[in-house]
Coordinates of C-alpha atoms in Angstrom, one line a residue:
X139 CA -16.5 -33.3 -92.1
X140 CA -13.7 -32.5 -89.9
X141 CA -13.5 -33.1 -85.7
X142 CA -12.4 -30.9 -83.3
X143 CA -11.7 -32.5 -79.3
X144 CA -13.4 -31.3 -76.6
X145 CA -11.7 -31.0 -72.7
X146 CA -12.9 -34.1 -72.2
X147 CA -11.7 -36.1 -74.9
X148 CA -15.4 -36.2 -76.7
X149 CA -15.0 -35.9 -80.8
X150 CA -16.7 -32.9 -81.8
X151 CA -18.0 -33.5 -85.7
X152 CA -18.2 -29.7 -87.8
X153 CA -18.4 -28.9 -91.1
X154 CA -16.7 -25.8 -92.9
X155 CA -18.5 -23.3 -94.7
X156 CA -17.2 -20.1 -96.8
X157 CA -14.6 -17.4 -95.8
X158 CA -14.9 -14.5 -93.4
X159 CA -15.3 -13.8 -89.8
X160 CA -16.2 -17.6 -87.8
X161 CA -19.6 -17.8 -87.3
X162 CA -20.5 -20.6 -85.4
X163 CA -24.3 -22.3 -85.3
X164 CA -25.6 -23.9 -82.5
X165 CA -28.4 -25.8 -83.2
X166 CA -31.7 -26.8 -81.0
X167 CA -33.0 -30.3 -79.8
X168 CA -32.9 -32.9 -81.8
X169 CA -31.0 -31.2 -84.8
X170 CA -27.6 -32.2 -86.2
X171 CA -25.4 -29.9 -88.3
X172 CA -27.5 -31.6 -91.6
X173 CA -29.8 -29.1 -90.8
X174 CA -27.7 -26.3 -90.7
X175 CA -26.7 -26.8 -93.9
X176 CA -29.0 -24.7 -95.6
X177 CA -28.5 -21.5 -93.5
X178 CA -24.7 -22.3 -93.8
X179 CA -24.9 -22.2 -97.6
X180 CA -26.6 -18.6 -97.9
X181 CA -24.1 -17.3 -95.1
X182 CA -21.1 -18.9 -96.8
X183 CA -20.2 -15.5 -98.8
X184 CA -19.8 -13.8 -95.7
X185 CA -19.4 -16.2 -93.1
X186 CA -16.1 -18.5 -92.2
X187 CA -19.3 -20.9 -91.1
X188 CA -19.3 -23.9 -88.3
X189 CA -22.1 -25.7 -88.2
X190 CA -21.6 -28.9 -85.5
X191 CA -22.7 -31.8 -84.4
X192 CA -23.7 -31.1 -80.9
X193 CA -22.8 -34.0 -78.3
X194 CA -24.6 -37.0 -78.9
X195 CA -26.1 -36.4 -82.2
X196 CA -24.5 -37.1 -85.8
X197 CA -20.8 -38.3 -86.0
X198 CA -19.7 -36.3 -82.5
X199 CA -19.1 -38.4 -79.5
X200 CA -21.0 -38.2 -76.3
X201 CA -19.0 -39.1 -72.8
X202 CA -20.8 -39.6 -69.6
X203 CA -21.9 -38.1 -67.2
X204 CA -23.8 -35.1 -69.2
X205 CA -22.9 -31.1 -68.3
X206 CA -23.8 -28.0 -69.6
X207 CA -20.5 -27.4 -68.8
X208 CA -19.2 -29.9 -71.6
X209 CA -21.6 -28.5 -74.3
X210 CA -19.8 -25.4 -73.4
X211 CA -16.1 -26.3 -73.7
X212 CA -17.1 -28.1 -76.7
X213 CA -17.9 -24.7 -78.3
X214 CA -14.7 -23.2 -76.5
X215 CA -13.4 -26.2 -79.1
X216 CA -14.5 -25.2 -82.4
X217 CA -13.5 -21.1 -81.2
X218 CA -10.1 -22.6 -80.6
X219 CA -10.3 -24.0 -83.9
X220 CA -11.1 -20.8 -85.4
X221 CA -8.6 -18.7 -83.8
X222 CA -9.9 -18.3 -80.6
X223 CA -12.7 -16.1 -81.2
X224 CA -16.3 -16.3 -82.7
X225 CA -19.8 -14.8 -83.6
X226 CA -22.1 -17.5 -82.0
X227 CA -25.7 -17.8 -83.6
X228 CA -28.3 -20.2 -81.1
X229 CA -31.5 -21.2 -82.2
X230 CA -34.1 -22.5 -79.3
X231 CA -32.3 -24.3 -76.7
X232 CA -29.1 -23.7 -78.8
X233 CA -29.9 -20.5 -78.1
X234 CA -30.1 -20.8 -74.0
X235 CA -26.9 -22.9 -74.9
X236 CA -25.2 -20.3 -76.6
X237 CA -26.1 -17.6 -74.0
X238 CA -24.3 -20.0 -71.4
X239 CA -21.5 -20.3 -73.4
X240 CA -21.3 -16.4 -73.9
X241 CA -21.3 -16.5 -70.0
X242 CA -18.7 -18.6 -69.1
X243 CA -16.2 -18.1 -71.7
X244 CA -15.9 -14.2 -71.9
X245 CA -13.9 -12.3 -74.3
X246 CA -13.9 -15.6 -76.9
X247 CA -17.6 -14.7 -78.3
X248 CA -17.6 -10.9 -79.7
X249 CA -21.3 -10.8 -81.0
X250 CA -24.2 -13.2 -80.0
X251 CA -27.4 -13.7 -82.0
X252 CA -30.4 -15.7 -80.5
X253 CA -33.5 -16.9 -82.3
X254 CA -36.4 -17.5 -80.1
X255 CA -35.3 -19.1 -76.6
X256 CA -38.0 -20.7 -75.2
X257 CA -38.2 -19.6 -72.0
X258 CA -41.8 -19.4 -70.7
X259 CA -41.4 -16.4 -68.2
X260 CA -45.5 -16.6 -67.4
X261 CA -48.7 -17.8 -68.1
X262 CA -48.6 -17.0 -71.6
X263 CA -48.5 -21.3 -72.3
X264 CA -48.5 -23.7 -70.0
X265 CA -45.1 -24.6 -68.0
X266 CA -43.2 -27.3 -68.4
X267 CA -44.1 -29.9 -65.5
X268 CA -41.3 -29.5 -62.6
X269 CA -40.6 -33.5 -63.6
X270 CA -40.1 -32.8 -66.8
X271 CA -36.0 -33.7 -67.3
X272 CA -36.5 -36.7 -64.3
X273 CA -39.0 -38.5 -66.6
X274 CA -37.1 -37.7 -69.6
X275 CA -34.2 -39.6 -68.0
X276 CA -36.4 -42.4 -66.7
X277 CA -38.1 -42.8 -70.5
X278 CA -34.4 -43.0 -71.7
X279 CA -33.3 -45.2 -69.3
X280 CA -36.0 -47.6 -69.9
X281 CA -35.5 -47.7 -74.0
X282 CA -38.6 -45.7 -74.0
X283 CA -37.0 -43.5 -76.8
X284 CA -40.1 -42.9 -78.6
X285 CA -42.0 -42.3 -75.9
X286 CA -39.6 -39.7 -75.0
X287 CA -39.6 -37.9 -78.2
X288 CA -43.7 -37.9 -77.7
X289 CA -43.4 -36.4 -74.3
X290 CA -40.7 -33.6 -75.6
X291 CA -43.5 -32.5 -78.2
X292 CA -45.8 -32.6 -76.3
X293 CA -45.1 -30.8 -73.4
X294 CA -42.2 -29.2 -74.2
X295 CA -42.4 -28.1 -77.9
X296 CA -46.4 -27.7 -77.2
X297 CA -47.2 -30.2 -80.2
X298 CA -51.5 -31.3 -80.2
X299 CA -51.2 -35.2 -79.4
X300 CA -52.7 -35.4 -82.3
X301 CA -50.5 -33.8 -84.4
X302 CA -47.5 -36.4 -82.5
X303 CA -49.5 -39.2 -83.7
X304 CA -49.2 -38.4 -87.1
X305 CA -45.5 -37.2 -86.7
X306 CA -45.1 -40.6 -85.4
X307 CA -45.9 -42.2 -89.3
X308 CA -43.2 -40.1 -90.5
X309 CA -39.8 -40.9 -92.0
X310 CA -38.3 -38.2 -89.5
X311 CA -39.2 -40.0 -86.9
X312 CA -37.0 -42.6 -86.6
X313 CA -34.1 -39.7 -86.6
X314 CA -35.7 -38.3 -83.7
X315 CA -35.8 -41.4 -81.8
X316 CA -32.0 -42.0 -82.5
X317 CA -31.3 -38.4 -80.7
X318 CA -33.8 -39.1 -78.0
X319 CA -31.3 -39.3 -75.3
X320 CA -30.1 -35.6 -75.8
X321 CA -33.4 -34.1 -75.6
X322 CA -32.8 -34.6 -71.7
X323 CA -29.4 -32.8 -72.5
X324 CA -31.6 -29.6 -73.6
X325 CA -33.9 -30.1 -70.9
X326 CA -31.1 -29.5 -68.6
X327 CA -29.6 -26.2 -70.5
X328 CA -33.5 -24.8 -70.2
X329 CA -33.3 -25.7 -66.3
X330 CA -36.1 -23.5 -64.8
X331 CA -36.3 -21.4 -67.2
X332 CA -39.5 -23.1 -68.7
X333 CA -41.3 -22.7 -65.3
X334 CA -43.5 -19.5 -65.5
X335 CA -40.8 -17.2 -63.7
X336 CA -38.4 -14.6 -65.2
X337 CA -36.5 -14.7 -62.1
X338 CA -34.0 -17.9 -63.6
X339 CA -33.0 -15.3 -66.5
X340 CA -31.2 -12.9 -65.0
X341 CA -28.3 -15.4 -64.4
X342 CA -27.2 -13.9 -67.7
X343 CA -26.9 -10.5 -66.7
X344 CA -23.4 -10.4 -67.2
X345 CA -23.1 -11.3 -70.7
X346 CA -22.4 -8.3 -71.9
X347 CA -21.2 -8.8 -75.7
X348 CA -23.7 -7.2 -77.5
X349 CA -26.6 -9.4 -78.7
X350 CA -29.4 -9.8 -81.1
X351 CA -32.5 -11.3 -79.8
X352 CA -34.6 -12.6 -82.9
X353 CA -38.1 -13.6 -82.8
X354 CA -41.0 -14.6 -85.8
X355 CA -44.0 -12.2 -86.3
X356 CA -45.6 -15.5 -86.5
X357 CA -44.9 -17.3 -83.7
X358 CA -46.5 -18.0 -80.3
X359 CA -47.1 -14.8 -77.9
X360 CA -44.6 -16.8 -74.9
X361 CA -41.8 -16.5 -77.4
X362 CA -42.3 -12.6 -77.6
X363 CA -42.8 -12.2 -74.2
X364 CA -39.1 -14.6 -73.3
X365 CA -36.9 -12.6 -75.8
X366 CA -38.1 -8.9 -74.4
X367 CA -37.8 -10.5 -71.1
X368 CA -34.0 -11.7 -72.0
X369 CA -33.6 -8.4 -73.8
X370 CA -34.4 -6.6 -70.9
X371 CA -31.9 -8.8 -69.1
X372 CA -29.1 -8.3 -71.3
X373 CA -26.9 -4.7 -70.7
X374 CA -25.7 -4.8 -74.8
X375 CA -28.5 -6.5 -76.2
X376 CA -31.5 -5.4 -78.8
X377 CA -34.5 -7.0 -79.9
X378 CA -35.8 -7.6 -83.7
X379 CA -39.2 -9.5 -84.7
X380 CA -39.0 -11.0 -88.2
X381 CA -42.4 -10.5 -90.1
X382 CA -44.0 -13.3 -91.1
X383 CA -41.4 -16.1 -89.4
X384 CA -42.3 -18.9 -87.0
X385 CA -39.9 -21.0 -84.6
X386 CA -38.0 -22.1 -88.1
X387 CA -37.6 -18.9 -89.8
X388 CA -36.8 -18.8 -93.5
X389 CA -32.8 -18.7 -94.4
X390 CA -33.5 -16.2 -97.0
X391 CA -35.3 -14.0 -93.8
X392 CA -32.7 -14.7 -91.1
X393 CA -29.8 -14.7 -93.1
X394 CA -29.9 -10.7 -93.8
X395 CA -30.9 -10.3 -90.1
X396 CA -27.8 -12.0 -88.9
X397 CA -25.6 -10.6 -92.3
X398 CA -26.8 -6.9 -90.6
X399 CA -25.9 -7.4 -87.4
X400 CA -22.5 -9.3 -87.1
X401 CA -20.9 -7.3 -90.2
X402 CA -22.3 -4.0 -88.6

């Protein structure tokens, strides 16, 4: 494990994977760079790979009060590191986070690769309710941590309650609970972007790098319809369905998709 520091003093936790161009993962709510691991591994022969601790989670630091902004300069941090530019892979809300970052630091990320953002764009699922990061924050604040990874699943992640319940029993779950304060931190990247209306996307109609839009063959029809839609939005971007893949597609599946498109 090595740290890099962020603008605003926070520690930045990252481990260091293969030789090659920097690739740098940006993981989704609730993950730490543990689960990066994995993909790291199999893109380590190609890859100079970061995979990070995002703010909050793991051995990184977290500094009040929370920004995107922050999230961002922390990967302006590990870019730095790395000589100052970067192919940035997002996955989820690391996606949405990783678009942002492609926005407001231009010229430091040279190719983008997003796996399913969630944006819900229209009535494909159900929208998030419009309280949804406000009683997130009141959970939190009350030590309702559990309770706050319950209401994420469920009405974020689109979980059955019964489903939860049993999730609830598991050893992860006390790993979720630990990270439960930075699933309003996601909340906050995803904005309105999980209300029903495509209109919140096009704030990313400058990011011009180009960009590969990834979703699963097997995943829900709302994540089809929110990569188009960001495809669409996107002037350098194209789109790619992996067969067979849900929202946590296969390393030996993504890994040549992201191999193909970053060494092309």
């Amino acid at each position: 494990m090595r740290k890099v520091t962020s603008k605003d003093s926070t520690p930045i936790a990252f481990d260091k994977f293969g030789e090659g161009p920097t690739l740098i993962l940006v993981a989704g709510a609730t993950a730490t760079r543990v689960a990066e691991t994995s993909l790291a591994t199999v893109l380590a022969p190609h890859f100079t790979v970061f995979a990070y601790d995002r703010r909050g989670r793991g051995d990184s630091g977290d500094t009040t009060p929370y920004a995107v902004e922050r999230e961002v300069e922390d990967i302006e941090a590990l870019i730095d590191e790395a000589g100052g530019s970067a192919f940035v892979f997002g996955h989820s809300s690391g996606a949405v986070l990783a678009l942002e970052a492609a926005r407001l630091l231009p010229g430091k990320i040279t190719k983008l690769a997003l796996y399913e953002p969630p944006f819900i764009i229209d009535d494909s699922r159900p929208p998030t309710p419009e309280n949804y990061v406000s009683h997130l924050n009141e959970l939190i604040s009350s030590g309702q941590r559990g309770q706050a990874v319950k209401y994420f699943m469920i009405e974020a992640v689109g979980v059955p309650v019964e489903m939860v319940a049993q999730m609830h029993q598991s050893p992860m779950w006390s790993g979720l609970e630990k990270v439960a304060h930075t699933i309003v931190y996601d909340g906050t990247i995803m904005g309105d972007t999980m209300r029903g209306d495509p209109r919140p996307l096009k704030k990313w109609a400058s990011v011009s790098v180009p960009t590969l839009v990834m979703d699963g063959g097997a995943s829900h029809v709302f994540m089809h319809h929110g990569a188009q839609a960001i495809t669409d939005i996107l002037p350098n971007a194209q789109c790619r369905t992996l067969k067979g893949q849900d929202h946590g597609p296969a390393d030996d599946v993504l890994a040549p998709a992201l191999e193909a498109f970053f060494l092309s």
